[in-house]
Backbone as a chain_set.jsonl record, in Angstrom:
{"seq": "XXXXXXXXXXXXXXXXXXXXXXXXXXXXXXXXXXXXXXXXXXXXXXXXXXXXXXXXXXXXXXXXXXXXXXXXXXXXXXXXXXXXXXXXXXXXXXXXXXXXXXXXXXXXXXXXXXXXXXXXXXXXXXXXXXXXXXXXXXXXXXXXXXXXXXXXXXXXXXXXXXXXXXXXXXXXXXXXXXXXXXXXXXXXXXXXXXXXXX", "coords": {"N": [[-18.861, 187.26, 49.336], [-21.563, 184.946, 50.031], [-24.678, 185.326, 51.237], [-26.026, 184.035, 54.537], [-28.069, 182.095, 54.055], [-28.137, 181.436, 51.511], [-25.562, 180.209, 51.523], [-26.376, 178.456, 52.987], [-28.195, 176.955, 51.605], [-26.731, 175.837, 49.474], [-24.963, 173.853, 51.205], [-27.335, 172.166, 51.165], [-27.556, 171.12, 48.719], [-25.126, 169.416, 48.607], [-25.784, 166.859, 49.544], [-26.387, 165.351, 48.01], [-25.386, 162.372, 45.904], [-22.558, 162.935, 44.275], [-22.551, 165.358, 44.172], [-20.679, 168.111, 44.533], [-18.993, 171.314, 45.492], [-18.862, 173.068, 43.457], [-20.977, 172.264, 41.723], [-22.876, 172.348, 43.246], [-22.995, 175.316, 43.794], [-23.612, 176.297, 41.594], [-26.022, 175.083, 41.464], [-27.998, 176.24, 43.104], [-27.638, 179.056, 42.493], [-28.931, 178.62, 40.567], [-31.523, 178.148, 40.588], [-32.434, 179.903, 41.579], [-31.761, 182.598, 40.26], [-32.704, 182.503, 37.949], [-34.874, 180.219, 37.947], [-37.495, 180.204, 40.174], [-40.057, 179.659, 40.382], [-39.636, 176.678, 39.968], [-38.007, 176.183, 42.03], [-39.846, 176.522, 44.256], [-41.74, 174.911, 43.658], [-39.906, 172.79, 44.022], [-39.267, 172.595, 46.271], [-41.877, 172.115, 47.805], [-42.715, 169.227, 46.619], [-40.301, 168.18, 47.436], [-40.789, 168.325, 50.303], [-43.48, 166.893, 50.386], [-42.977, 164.709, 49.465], [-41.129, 163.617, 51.513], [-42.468, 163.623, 53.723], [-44.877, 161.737, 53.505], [-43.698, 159.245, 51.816], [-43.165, 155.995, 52.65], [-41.639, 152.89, 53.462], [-42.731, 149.889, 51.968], [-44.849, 147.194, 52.944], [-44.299, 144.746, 52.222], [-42.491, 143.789, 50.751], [-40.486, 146.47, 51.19], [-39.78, 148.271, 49.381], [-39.902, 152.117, 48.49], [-42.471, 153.688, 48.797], [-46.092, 155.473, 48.79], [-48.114, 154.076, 50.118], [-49.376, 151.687, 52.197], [-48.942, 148.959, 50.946], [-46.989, 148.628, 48.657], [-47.611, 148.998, 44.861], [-46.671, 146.961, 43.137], [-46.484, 144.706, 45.018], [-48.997, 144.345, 45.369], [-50.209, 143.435, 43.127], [-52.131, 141.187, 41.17], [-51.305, 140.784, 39.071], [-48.371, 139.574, 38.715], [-46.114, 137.377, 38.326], [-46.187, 135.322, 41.214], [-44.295, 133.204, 41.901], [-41.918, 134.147, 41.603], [-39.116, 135.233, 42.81], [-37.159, 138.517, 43.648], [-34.499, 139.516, 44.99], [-32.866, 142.774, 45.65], [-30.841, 145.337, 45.949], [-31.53, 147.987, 46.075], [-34.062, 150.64, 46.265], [-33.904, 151.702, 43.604], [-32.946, 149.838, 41.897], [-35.343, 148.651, 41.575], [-36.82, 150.185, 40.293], [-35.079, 150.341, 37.884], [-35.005, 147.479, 36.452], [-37.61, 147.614, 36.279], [-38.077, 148.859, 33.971], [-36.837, 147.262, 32.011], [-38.498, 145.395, 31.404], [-37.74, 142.643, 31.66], [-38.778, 141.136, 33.64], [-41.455, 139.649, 35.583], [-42.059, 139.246, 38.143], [-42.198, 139.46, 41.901], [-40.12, 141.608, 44.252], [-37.873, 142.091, 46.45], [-36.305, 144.115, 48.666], [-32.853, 145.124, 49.672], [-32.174, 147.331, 51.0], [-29.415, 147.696, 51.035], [-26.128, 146.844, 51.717], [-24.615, 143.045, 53.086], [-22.177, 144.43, 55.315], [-19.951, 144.425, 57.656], [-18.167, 146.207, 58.742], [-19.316, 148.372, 58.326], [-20.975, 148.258, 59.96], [-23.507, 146.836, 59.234], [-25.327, 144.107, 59.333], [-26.936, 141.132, 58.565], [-29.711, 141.713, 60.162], [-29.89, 144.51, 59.818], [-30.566, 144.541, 56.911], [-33.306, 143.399, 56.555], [-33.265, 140.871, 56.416], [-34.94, 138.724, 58.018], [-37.373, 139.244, 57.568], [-37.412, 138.391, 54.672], [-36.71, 135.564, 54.861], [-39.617, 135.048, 56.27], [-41.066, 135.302, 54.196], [-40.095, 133.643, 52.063], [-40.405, 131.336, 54.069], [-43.694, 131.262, 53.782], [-44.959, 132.204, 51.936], [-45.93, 131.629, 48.096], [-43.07, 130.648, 46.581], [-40.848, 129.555, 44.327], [-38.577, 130.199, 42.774], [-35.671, 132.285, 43.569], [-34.638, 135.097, 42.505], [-31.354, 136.412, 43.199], [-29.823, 139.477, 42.922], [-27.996, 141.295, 43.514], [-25.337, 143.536, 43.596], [-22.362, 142.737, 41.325], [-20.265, 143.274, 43.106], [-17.487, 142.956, 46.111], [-19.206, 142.566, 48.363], [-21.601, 142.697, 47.425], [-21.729, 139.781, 46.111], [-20.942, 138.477, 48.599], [-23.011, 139.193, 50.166], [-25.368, 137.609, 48.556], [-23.71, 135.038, 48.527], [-25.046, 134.433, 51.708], [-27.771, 134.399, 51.365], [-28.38, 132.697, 49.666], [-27.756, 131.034, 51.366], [-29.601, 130.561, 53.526], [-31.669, 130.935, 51.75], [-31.716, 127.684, 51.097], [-32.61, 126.452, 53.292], [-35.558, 125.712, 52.686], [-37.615, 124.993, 49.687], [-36.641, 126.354, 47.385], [-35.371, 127.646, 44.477], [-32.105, 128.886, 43.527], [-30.861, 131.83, 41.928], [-28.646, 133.84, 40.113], [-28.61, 136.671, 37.815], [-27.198, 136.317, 34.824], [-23.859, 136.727, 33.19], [-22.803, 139.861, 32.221], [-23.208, 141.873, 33.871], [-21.322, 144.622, 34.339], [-18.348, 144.552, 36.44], [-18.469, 145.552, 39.625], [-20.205, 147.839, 38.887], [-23.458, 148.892, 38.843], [-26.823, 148.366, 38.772], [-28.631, 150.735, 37.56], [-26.738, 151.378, 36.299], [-26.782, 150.384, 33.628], [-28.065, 149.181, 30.495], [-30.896, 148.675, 29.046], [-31.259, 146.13, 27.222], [-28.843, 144.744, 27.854], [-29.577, 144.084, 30.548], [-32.051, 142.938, 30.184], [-31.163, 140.654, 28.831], [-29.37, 139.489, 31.202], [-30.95, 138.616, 32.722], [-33.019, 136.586, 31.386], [-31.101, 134.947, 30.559], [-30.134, 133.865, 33.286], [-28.292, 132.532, 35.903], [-28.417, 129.353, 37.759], [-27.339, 129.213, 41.459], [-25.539, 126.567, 42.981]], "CA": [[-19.284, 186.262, 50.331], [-22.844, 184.863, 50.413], [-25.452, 185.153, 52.428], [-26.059, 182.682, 55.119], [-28.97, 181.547, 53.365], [-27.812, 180.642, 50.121], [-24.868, 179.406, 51.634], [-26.778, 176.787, 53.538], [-28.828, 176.157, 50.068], [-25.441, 175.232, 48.363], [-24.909, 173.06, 51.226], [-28.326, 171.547, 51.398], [-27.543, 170.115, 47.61], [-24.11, 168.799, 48.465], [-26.273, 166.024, 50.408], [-26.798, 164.375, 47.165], [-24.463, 161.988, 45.774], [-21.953, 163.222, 43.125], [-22.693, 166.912, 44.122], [-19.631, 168.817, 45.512], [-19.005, 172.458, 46.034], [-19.082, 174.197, 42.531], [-22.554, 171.731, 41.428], [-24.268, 173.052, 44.576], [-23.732, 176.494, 43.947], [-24.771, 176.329, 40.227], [-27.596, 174.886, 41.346], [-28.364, 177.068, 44.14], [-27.997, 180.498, 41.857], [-29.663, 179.202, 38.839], [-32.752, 178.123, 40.902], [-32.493, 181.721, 42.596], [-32.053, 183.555, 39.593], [-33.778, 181.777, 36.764], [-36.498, 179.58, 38.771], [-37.675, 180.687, 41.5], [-40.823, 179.072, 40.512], [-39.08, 175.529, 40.218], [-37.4, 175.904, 43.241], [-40.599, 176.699, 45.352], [-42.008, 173.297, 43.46], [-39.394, 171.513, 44.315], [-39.341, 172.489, 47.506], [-42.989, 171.332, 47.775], [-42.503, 168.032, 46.298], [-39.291, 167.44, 48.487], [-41.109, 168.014, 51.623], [-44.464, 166.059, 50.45], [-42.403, 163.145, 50.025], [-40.134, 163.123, 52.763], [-43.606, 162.939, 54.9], [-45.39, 160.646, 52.982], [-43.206, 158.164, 51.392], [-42.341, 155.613, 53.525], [-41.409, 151.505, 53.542], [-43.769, 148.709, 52.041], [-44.784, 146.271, 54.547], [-43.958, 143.573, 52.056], [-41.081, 143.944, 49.852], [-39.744, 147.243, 51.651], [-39.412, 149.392, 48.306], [-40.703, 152.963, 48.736], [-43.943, 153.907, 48.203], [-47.05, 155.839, 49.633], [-49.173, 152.998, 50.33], [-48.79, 150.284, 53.211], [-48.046, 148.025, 50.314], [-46.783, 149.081, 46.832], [-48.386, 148.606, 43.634], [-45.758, 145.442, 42.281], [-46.699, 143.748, 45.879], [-50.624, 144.191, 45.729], [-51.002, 143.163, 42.448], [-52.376, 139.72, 41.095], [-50.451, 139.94, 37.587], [-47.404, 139.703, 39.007], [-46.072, 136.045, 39.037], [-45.905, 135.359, 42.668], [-43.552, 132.528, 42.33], [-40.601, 134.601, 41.178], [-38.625, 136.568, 43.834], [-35.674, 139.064, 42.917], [-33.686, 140.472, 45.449], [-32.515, 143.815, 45.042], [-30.549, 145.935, 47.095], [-31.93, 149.454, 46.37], [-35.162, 150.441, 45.062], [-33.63, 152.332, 42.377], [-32.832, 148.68, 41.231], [-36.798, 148.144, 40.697], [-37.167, 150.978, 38.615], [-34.113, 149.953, 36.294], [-35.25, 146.318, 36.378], [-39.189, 147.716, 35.677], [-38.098, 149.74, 32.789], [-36.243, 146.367, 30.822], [-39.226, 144.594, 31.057], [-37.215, 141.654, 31.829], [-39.223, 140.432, 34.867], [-42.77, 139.812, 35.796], [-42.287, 138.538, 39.316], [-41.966, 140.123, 42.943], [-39.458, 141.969, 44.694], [-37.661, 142.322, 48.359], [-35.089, 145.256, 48.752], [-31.742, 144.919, 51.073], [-31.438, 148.666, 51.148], [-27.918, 147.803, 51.01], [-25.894, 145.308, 51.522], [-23.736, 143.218, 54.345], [-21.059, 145.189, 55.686], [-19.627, 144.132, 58.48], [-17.424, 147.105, 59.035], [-19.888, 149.472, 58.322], [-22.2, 147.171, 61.134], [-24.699, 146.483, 58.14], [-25.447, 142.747, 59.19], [-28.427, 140.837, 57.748], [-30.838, 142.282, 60.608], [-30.037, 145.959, 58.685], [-31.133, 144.22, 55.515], [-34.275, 142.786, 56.942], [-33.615, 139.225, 56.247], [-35.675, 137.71, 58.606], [-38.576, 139.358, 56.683], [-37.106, 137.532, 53.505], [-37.107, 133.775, 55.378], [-40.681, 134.849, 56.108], [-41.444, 135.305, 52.7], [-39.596, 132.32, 51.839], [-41.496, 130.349, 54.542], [-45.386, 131.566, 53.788], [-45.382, 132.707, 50.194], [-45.577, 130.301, 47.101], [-41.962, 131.35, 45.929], [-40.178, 128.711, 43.52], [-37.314, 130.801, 42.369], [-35.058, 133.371, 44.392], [-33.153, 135.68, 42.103], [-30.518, 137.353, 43.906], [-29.808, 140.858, 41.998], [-27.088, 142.078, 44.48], [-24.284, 144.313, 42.712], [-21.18, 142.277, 41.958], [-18.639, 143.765, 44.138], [-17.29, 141.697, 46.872], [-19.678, 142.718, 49.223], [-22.651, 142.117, 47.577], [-21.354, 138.705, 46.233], [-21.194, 138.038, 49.794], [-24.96, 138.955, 50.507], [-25.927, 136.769, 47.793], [-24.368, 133.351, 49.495], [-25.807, 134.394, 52.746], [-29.054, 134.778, 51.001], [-28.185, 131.627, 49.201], [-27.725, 129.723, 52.503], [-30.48, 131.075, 53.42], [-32.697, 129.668, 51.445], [-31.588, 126.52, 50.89], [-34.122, 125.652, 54.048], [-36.885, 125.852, 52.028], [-37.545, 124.297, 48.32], [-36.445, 127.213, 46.549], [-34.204, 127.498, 43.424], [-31.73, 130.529, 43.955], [-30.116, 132.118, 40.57], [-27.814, 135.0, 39.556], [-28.468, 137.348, 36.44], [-25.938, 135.796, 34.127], [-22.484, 138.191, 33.276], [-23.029, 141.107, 31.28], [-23.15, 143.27, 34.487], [-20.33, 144.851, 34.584], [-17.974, 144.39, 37.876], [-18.241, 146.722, 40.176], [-21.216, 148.061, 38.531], [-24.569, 148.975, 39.639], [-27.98, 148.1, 37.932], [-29.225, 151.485, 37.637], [-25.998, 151.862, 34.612], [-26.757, 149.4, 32.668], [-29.058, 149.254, 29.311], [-32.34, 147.558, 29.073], [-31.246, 145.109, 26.847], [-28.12, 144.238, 28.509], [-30.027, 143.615, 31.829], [-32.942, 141.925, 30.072], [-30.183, 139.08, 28.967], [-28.691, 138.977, 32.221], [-31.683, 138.542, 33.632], [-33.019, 135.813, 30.604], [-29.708, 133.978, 31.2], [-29.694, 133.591, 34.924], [-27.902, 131.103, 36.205], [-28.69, 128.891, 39.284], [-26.333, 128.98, 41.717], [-25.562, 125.702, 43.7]], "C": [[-20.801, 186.078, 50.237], [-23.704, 184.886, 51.442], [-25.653, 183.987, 53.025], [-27.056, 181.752, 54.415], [-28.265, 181.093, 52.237], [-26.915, 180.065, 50.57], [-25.0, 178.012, 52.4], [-27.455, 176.07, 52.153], [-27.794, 175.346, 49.031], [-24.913, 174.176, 49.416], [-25.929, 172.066, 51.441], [-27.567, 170.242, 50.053], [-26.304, 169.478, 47.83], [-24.442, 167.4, 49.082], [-26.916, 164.918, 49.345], [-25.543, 163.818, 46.266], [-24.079, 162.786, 43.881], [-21.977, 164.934, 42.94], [-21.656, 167.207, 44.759], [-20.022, 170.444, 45.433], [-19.523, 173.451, 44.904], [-20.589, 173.505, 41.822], [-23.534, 172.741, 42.257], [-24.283, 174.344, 44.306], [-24.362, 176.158, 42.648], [-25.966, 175.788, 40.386], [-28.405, 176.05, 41.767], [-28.654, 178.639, 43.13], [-28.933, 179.957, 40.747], [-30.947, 179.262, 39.477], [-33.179, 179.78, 41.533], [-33.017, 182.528, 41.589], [-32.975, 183.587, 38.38], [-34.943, 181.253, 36.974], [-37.214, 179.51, 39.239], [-38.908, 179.826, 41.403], [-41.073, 177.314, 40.304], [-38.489, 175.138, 41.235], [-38.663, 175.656, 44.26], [-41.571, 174.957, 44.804], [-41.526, 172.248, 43.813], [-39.242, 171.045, 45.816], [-40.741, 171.919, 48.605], [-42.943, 170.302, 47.501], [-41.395, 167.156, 47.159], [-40.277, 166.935, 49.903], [-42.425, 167.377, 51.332], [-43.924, 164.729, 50.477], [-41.683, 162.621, 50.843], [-41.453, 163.04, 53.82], [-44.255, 161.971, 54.541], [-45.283, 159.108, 52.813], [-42.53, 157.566, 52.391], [-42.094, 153.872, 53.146], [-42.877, 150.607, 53.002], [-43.514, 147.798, 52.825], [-44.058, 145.294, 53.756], [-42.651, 143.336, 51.523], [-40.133, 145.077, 50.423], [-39.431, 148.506, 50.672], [-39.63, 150.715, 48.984], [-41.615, 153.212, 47.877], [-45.038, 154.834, 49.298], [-47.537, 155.276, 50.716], [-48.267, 151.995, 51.674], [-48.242, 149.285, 52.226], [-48.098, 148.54, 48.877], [-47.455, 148.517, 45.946], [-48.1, 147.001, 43.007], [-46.431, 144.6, 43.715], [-48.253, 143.619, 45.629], [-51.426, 143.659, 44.129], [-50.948, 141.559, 41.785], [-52.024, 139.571, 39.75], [-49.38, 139.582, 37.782], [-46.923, 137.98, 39.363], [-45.287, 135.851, 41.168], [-44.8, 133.843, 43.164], [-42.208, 132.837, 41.916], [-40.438, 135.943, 42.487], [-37.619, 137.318, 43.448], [-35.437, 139.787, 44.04], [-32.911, 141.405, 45.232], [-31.638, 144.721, 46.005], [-31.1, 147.603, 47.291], [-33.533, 149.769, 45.887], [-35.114, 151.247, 43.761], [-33.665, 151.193, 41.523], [-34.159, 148.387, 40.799], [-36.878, 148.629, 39.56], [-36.009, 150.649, 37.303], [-34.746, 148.537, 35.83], [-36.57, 146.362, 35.804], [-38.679, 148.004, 34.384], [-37.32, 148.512, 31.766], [-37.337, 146.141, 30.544], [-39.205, 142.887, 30.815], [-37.599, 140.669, 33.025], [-40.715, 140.589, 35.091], [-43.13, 139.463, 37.764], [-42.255, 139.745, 40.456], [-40.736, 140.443, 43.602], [-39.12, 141.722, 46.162], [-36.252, 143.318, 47.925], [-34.245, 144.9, 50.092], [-32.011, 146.512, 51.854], [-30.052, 148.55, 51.831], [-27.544, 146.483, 51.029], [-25.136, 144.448, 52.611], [-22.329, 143.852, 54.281], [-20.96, 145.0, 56.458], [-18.778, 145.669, 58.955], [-18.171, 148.39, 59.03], [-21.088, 149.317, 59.44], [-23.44, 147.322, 60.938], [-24.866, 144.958, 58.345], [-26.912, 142.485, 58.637], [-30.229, 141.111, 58.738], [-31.215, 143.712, 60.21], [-30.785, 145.522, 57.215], [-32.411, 143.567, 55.512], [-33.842, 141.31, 56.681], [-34.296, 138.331, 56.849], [-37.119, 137.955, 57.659], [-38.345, 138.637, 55.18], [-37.341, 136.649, 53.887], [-38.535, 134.063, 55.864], [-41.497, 134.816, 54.824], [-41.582, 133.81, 52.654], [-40.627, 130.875, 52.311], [-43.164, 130.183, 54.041], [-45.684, 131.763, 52.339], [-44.867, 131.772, 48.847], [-44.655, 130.367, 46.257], [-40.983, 130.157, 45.46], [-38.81, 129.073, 43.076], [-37.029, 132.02, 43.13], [-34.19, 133.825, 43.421], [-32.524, 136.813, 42.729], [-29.691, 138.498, 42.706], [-29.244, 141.575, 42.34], [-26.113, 142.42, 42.945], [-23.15, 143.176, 42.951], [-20.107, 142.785, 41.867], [-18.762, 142.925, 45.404], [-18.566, 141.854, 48.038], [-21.336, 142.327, 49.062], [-23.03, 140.843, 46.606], [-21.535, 138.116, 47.618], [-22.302, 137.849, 50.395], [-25.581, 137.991, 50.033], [-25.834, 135.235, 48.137], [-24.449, 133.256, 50.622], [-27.205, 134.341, 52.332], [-29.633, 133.315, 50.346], [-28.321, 130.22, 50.015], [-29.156, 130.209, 53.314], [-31.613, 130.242, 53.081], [-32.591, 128.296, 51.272], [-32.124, 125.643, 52.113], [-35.197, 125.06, 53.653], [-36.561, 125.313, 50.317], [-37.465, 125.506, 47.421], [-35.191, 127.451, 45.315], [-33.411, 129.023, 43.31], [-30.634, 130.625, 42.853], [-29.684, 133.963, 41.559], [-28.241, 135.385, 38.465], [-27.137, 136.634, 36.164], [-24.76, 137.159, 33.857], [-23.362, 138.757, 32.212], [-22.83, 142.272, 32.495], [-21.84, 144.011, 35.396], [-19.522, 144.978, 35.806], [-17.779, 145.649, 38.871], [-19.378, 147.677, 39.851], [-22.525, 147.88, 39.78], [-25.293, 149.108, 38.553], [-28.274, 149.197, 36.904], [-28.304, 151.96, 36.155], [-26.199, 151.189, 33.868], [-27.788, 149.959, 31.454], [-30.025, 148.568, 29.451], [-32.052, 146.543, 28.44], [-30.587, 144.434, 27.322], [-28.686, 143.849, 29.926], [-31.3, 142.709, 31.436], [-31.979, 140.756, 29.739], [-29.839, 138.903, 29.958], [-29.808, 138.549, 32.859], [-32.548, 136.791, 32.954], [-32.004, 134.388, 30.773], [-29.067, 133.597, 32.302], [-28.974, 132.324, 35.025], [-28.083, 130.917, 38.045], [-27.465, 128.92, 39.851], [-26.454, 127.285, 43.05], [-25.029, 125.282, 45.191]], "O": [[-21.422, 187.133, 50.37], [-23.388, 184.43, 52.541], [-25.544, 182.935, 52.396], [-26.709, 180.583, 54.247], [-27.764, 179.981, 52.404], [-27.034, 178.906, 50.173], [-24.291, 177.009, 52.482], [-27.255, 174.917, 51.772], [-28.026, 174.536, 48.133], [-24.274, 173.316, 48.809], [-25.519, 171.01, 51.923], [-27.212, 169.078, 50.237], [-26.255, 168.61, 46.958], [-23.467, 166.658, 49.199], [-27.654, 163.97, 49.615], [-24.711, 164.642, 45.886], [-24.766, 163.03, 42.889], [-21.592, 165.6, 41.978], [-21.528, 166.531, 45.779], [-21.195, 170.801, 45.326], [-20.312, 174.373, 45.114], [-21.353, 174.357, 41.368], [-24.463, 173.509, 42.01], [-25.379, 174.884, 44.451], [-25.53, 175.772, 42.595], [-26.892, 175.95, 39.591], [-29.224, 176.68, 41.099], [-29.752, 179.196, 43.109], [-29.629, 180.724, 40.081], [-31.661, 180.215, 39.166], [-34.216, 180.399, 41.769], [-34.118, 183.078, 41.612], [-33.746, 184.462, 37.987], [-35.965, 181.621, 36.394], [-37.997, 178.622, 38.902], [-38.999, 179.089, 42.385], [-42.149, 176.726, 40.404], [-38.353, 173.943, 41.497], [-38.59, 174.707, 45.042], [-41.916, 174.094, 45.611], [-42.05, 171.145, 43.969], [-39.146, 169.955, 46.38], [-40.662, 171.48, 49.753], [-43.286, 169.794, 48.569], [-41.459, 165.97, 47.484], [-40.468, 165.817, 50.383], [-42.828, 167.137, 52.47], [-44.248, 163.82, 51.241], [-41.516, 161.412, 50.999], [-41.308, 162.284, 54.78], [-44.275, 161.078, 55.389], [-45.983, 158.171, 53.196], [-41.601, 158.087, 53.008], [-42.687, 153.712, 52.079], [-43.94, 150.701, 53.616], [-42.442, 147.496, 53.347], [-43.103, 144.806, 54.36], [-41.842, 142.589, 52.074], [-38.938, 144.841, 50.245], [-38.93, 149.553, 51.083], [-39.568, 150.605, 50.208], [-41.67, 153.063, 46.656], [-44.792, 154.86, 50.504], [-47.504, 155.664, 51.884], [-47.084, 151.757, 51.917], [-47.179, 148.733, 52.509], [-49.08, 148.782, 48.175], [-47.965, 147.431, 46.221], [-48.902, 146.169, 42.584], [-47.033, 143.603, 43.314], [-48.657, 142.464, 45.762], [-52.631, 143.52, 43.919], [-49.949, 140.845, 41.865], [-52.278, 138.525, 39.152], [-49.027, 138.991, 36.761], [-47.266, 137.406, 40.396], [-44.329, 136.19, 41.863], [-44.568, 133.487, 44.319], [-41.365, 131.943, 41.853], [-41.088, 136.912, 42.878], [-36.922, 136.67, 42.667], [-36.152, 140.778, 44.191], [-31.987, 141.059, 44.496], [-32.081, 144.626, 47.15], [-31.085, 148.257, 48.334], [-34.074, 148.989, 45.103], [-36.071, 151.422, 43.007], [-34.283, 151.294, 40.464], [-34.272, 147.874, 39.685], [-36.961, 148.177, 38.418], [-36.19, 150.738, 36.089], [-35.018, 148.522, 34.629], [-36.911, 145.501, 34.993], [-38.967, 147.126, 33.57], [-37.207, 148.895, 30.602], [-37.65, 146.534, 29.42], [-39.983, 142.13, 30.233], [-36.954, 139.67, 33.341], [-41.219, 141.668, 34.782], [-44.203, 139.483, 38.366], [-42.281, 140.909, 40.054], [-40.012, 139.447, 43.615], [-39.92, 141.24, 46.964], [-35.44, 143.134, 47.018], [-34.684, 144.533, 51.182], [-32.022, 146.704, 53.07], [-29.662, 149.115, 52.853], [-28.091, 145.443, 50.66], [-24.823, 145.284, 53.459], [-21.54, 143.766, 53.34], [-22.053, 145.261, 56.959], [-19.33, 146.045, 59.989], [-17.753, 149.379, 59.632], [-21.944, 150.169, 59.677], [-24.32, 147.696, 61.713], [-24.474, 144.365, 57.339], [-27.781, 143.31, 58.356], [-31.37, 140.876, 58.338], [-32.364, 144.153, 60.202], [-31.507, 146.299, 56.591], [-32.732, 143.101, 54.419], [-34.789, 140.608, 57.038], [-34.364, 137.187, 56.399], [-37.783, 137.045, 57.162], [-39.391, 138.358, 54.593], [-38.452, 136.322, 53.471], [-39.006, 132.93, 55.965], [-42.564, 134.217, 54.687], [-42.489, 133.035, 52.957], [-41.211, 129.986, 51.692], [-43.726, 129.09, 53.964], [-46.72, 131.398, 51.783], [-43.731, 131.339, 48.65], [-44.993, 130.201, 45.085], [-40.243, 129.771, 46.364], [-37.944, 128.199, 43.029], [-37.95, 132.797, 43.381], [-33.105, 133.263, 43.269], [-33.007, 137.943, 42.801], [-29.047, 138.081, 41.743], [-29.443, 142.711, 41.909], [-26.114, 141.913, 41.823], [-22.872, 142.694, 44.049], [-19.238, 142.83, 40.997], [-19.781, 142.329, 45.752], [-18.713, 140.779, 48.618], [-22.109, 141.896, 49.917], [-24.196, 140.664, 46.254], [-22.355, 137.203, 47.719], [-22.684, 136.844, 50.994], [-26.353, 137.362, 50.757], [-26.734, 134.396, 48.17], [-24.061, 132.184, 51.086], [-27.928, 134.193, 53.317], [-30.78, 132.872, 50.409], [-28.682, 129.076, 49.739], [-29.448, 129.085, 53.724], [-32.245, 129.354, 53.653], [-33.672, 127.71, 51.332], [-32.13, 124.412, 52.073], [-35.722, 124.065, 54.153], [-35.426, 125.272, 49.844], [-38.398, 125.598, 46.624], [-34.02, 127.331, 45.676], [-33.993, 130.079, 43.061], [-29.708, 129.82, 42.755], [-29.979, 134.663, 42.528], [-28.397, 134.413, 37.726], [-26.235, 136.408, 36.972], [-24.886, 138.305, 34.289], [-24.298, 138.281, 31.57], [-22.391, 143.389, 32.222], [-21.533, 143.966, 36.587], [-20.134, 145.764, 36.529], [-16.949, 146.548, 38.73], [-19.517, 148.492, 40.763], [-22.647, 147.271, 40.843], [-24.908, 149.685, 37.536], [-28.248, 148.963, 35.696], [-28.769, 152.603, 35.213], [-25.451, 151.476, 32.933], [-28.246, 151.099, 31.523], [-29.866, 147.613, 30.21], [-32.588, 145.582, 28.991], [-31.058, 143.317, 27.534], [-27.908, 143.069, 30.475], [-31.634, 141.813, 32.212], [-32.067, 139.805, 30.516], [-29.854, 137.677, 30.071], [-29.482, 137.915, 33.863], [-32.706, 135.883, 33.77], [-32.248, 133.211, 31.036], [-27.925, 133.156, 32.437], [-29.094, 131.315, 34.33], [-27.988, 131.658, 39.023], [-26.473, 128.726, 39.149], [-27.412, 127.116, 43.804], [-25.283, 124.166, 45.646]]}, "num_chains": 1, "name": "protein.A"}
């Protein structure tokens, strides 16, 4: 039987997705018995960023800063928007090299059942965008599964207030899929091959 301690450490890690019971311990002993000085790092690094890191004012990603690096900077075309729903999605989307423009994060997506409506996803801070910022194209970058198909023509109706042109990454991304699996090249075409939606 373990001690209470380790046995809360094996369920600390089950709090991350795709971890169950026999992950968590192997984690839990190797860092014990092998690391000890990776564990006490990580345990430093956990808790610096769980105080630190918090929401950009503009886009919502995470970051240190009141506003992230992609929002504050002036290479960044400022008339391309991409909606995203996570900010894991930036970093897959940074790393193609398939985009030069600006971001907005859902952190998730609508769910009605889960009572995720579009005030959970900020959207009013999106139609301020929309309204104030010199934004020509909206690409919506939601996952397609039905749900965040659905975000996309709320997001869609949406803008269609304002003079904005609102695309899809073209197919390649697989259904049901999420960004973060994909390949760089396969997401730089989808992203190359957008299509407007009408």
């Amino acid at each position: 039987m373990s001690s209470p301690l380790i046995q809360s450490l094996i369920e600390a890690f089950q709090v991350l997705p795709g971890v169950g019971p026999k992950s968590a311990q192997r984690m839990a002993f190797y860092l014990l018995e092998r690391n000890r000085n990776g564990a006490s790092r990580l345990a430093d690094v956990l808790r610096d960023a769980v105080q630190n890191v918090g929401h950009c004012e503009s886009c919502r990603t995470l970051t240190e800063e009141k506003v992230c690096q992609i929002c504050a900077s002036n290479h960044r075309d400022a008339t391309l928007l991409c909606v995203v729903e996570s900010p894991a999605d930036i970093a897959v989307i940074e790393a193609s090299g398939a985009f030069n423009g600006k971001y907005f994060v859902l952190m998730g997506h609508l769910s009605p059942i889960d009572g995720i409506g579009p005030a959970e996803l900020g959207l009013e801070l999106l139609e301020a965008r929309l309204d104030k910022e010199p934004i020509q194209e909206l690409i919506v970058a939601t996952n397609p599964t039905v749900e965040g198909e659905a975000t996309a023509h709320y997001i869609q109706q949406l803008a269609d207030k304002y003079s904005v042109t609102v695309s899809r990454p073209a197919q390649g991304i697989p259904v049901g899929g999420e960004l973060e699996y994909l390949d760089s090249s396969t997401l730089s075409q989808a992203f190359l091959s957008r299509k407007q939606l009408l």
